XYZ file of C-alpha atoms in Angstrom:
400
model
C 16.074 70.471 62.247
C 18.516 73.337 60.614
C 18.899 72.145 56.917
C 21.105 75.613 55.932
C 22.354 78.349 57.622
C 23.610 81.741 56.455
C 25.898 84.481 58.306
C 26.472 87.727 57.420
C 29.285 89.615 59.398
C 29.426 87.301 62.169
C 32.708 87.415 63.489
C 35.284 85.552 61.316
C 32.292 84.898 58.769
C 31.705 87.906 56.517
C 28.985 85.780 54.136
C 28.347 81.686 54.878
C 25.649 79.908 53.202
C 26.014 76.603 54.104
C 24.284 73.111 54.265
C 23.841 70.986 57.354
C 22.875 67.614 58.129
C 21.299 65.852 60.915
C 24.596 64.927 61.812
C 27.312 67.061 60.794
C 31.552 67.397 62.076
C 33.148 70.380 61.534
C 36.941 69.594 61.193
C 40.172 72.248 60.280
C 42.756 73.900 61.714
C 42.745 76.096 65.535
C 41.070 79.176 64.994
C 39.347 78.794 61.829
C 36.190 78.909 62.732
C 34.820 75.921 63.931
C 33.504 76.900 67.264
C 32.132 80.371 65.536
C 29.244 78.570 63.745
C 28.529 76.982 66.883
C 28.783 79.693 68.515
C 26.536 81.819 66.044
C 23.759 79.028 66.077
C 23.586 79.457 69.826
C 22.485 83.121 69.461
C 20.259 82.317 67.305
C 18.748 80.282 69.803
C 18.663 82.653 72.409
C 18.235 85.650 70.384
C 14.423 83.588 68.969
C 13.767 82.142 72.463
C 13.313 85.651 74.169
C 12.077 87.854 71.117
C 9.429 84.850 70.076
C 8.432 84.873 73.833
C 8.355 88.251 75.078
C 6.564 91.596 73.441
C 10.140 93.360 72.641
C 11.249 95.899 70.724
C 14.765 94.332 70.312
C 17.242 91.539 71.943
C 20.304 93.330 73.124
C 23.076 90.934 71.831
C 27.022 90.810 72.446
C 29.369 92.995 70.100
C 30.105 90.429 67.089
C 30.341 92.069 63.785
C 33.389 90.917 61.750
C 35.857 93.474 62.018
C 36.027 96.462 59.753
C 32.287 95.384 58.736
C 29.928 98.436 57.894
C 27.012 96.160 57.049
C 24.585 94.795 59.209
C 25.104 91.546 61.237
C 22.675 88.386 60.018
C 22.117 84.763 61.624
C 19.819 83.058 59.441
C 18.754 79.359 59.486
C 15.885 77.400 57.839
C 14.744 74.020 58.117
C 11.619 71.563 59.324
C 10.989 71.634 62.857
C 8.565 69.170 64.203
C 7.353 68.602 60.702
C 6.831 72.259 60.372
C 8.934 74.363 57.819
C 10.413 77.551 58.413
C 13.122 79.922 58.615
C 14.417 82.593 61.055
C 16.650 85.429 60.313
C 18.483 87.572 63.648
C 19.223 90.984 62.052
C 20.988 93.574 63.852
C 22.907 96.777 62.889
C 26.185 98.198 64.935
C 24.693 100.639 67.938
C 27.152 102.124 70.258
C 26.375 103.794 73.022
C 27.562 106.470 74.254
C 28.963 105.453 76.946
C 29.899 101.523 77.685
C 30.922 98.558 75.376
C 28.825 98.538 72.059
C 25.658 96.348 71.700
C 23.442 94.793 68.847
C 20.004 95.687 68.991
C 18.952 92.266 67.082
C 15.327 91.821 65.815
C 14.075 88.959 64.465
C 12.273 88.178 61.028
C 10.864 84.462 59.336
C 8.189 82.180 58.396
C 6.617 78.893 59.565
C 4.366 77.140 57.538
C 5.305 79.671 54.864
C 3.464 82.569 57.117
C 5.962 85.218 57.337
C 6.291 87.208 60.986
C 8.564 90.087 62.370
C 9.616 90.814 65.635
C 11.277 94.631 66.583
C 12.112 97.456 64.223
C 14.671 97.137 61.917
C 15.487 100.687 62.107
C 16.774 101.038 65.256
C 19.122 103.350 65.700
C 20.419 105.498 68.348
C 22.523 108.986 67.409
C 25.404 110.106 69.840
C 23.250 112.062 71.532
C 20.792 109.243 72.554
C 20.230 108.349 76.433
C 20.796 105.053 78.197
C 17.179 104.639 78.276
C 17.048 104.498 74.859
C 18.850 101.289 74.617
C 16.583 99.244 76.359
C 14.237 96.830 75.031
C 11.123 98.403 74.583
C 7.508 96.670 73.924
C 7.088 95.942 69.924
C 5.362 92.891 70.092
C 4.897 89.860 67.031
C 3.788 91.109 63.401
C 2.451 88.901 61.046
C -0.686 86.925 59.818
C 0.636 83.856 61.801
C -1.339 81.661 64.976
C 0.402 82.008 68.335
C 0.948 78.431 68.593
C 2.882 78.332 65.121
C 5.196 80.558 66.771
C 5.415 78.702 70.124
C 5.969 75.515 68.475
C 9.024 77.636 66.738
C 10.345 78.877 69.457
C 9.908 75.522 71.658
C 12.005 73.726 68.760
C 14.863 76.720 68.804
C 15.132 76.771 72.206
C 15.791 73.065 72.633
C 19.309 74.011 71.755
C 22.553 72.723 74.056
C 26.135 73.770 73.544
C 28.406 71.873 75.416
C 32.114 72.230 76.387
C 32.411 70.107 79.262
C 35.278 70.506 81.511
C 36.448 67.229 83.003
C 37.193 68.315 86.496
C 33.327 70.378 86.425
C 31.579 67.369 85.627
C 33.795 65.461 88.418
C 32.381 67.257 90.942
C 29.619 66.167 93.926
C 26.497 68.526 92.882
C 23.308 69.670 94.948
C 20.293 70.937 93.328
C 16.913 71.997 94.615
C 15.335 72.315 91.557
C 12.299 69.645 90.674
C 14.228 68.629 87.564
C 17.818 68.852 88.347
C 19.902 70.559 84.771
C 22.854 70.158 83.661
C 24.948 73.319 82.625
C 27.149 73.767 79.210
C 30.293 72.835 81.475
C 29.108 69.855 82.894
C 28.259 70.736 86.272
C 24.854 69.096 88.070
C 25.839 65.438 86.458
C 25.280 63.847 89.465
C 22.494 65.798 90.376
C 20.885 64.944 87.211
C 22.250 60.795 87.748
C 20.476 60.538 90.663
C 17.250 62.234 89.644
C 17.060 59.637 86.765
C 18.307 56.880 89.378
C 15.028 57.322 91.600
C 12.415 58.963 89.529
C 13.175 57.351 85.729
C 15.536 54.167 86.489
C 14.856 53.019 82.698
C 16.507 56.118 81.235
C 19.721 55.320 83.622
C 19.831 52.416 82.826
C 20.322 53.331 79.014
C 22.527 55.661 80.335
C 24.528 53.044 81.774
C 24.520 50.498 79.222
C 25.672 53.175 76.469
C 28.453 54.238 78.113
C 29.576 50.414 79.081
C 29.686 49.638 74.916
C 31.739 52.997 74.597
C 33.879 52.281 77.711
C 34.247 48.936 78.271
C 36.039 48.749 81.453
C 33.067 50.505 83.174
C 30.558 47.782 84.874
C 28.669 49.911 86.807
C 27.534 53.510 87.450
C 26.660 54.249 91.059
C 25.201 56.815 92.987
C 26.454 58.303 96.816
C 25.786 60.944 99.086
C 28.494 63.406 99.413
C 29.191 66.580 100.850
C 28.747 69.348 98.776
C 29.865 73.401 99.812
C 27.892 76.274 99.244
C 28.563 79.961 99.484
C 25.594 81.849 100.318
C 24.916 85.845 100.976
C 23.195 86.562 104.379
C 21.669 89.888 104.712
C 22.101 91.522 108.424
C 20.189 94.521 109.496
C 22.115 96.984 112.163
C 21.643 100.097 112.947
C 19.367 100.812 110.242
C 21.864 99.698 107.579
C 21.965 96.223 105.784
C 24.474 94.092 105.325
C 25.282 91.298 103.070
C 27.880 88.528 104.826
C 28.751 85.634 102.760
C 28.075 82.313 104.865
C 29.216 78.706 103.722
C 27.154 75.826 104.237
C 27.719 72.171 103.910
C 24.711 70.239 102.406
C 24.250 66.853 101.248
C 24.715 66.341 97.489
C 25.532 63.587 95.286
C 28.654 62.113 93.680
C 29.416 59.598 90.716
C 31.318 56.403 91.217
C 32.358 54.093 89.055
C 32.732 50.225 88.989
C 35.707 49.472 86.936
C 37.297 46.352 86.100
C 39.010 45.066 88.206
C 38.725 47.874 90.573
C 35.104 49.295 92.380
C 34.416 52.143 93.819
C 36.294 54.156 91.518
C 36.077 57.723 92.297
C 35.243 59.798 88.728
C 38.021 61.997 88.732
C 40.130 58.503 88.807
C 37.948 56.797 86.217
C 39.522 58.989 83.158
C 38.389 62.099 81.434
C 36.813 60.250 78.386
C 34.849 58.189 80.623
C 33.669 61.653 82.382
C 33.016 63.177 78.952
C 30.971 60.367 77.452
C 28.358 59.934 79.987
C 28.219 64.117 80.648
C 26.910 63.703 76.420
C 25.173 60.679 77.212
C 22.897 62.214 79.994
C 22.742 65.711 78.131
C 21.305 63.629 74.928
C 19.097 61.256 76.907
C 18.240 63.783 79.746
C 15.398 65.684 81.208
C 15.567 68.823 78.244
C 15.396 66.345 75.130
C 17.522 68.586 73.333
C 16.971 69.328 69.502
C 19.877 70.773 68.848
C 23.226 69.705 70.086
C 26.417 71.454 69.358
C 29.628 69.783 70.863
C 33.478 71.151 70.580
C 35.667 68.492 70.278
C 33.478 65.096 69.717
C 36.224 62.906 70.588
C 36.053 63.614 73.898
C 39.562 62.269 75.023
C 38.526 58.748 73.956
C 40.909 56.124 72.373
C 40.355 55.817 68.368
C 38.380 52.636 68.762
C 36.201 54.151 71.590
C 35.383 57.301 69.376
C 34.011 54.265 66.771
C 31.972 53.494 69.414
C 30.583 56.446 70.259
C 29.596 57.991 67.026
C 27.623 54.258 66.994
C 26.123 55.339 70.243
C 25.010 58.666 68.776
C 23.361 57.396 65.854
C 21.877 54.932 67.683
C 20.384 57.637 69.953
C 19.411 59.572 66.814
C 17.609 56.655 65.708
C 15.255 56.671 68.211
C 15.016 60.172 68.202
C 15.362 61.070 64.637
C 14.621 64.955 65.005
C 17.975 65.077 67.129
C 20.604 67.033 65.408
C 24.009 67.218 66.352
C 26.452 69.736 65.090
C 29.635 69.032 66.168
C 34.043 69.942 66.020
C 36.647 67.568 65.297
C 40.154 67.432 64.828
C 40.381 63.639 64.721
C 40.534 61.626 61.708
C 39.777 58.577 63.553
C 35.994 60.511 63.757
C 35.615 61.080 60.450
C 35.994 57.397 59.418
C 33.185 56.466 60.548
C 31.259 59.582 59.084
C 29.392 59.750 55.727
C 31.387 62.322 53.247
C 28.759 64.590 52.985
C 28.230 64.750 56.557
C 32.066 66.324 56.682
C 32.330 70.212 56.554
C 35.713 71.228 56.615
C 36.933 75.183 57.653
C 39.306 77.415 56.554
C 41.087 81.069 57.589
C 41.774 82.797 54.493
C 44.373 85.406 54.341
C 42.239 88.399 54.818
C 41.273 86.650 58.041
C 37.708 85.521 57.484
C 36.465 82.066 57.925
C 35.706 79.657 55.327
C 33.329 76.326 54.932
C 33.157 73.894 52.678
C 31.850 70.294 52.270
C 34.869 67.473 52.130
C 32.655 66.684 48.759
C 33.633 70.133 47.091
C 36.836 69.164 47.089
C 38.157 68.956 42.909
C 39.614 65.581 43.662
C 36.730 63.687 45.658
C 35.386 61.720 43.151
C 38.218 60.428 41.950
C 39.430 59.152 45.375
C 36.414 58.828 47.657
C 36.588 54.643 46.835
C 40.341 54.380 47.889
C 39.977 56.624 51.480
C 37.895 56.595 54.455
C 36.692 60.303 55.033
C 39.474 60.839 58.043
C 42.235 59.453 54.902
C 41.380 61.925 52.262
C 41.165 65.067 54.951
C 44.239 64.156 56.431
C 46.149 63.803 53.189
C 44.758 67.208 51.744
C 44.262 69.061 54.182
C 42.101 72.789 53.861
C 44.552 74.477 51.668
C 42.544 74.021 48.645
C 39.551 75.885 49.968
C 41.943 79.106 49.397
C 42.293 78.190 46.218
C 38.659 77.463 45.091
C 39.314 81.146 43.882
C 36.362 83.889 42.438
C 34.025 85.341 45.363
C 32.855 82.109 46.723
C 29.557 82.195 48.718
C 31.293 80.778 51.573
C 34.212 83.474 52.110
């Protein structure tokens, strides 16, 4: 579990050392950089997965220094995973190429059980001169006094990361899969792929499934399972006359589809049954689901859902958390309604300063919290003072 994390020229953040909590909303205005830390905390992820798993020189990342930064690009984070401390850093200096889009050659540095390790050069570098084979990954390899199966229990915990923006009409959809396991994706699609795994192989966890989202929804009595006709693209490859040819070729096969019992009304196909209904069990199976993430990050927790729903479901999460206490959910917000039912501290609020870098803060920085924290529920007191005052916090705060 990520207890703090700390940027350095990561797109709107030019320096953020911040505190999290096992559950933590992120609230403030469009394009202040809310979906940025989630954003950066998903690289992280990726960029420890494949440089703790594979002997690399370096993980070839996207473009995202803060603009007009010179200095190198950092992703920090440090915590207790699986009742092991430790911390990992994703370092990375600006490379362009000579020809193409630039890149960031990240490497990776850290500790578990307070055994420091290094993965990659930090001195990579490439002058204008330098050939496209030079920017590939090349075999560097884990350094450091520290067991291989500290490190794979790392990287197992970090990679147990989901982000999730679900898109209503994605996770409406009939899926197939031919996987073992079905998955579902960041956008929602393979719900009912992943439903109907859980409704023949693990009936128990659908059933959990089910009887969460009934307490968040309560007009939904039942969750049910059809066949339905899914369509598939595929690319045929045709030899003639010595040359190959790839022909794209549809195909119908038999999937799966959602329906929904409703009150009053069964049968209820899901793109009728309301896009917070669709939302809430997309979270529900991507919490209680096959992966067992550690690590959820979710834009926009409220998920379409009526104020007294969205009471409902943050009871559903911590509920979920309970039983699973080395869950952690990061998550955005813009509604108040949310943060009512939120511990203070569990509040971090952003900010776009003039210069046009990000800012975070806790809702319990603020000068006037303790004088008004008895008379407002968290939503109150961030809806009557807004993020302004993080501007005016003045000096070189930590967090600009």
């Amino acid at each position: 579990m990520i207890e703090k994390v700390q940027f350095r020229n990561f797109k709107a953040y030019r320096s953020l050392d911040l505190e999290l909590e096992p559950f933590t909303v992120l609230v403030g205005p469009n394009a202040s950089g809310k979906t940025t830390l989630l954003e950066g905390l998903s690289l992280l992820s990726t960029i420890a997965s494949n440089l703790l798993g594979e002997d690399w020189n370096h993980w070839p990342g996207p473009f995202v220094q803060s603009h007009g930064a010179q200095s190198p690009v950092e992703i920090g984070a440090s915590g207790e995973w699986g009742g092991t401390n430790g911390s990992v850093r994703a370092v990375s200096p600006a490379v362009r190429i000579p020809h193409g889009p630039p890149y960031l050659p990240f490497v990776l540095n850290g500790s578990v059980a307070d055994k420091p390790f290094k993965v990659g050069r930090e001195n990579i570098g490439l002058s204008p001169r330098a050939s496209s084979s030079e920017n590939a990954p090349r075999v560097g390899g884990v350094h450091g006094n520290v067991e291989r199966w500290l490190l794979n229990h790392l990287r197992a915990e970090l990679s147990a990361t989901s982000i999730l923006r679900f898109v209503p009409k994605v996770l409406a959809m009939a899926s197939y899969s031919d996987e073992v396991v079905p998955s579902l994706a960041p956008d929602g699609s393979g719900l009912s792929s992943v439903l109907a795994y859980f409704k023949l192989s693990q009936d128990e966890v659908f059933s959990e499934i089910e009887q969460a989202l009934k307490q968040i929804v309560p007009a939904v009595r039942r969750i049910r399972i059809e066949r339905a006709a899914v369509e598939q693209t595929a690319v045929r490859t045709i030899a003639l006359d010595d040359q190959r040819h790839e022909v794209p070729e549809k195909r119908t096969l038999w999937g799966n589809q959602v329906v929904f019992d409703m009150k009053g009304a069964k049968g209820v196909a899901p793109d009728s049954a309301g896009e917070g209904t669709l939302m809430v069990l997309g979270l529900l199976t991507a919490l209680m689901g096959p992966s067992k993430p550690r690590l959820v990050l979710l834009d926009d927790i409220e998920l379409s859902l009526h104020p007294a729903a969205q009471a409902r479901l943050i009871a559903a999460l911590r509920a979920i958390q309970k039983r699973d206490p080395q869950l952690q959910i990061i998550a955005t917000s813009h509604s108040p309604f949310i943060l009512n039912d939120l511990d203070p501290k569990e509040v971090r609020m952003t900010f776009l300063a003039d210069n046009g870098f990000a800012r975070c803060e806790k809702l319990t920085a603020h000068p006037e919290f303790e004088k008004w924290k008895g008379l407002m529920a968290p939503g109150e007191f961030w809806s009557s003072v807004g993020e302004d005052w993080i501007g005016k916090l003045g000096g070189t705060a930590p967090n600009e």
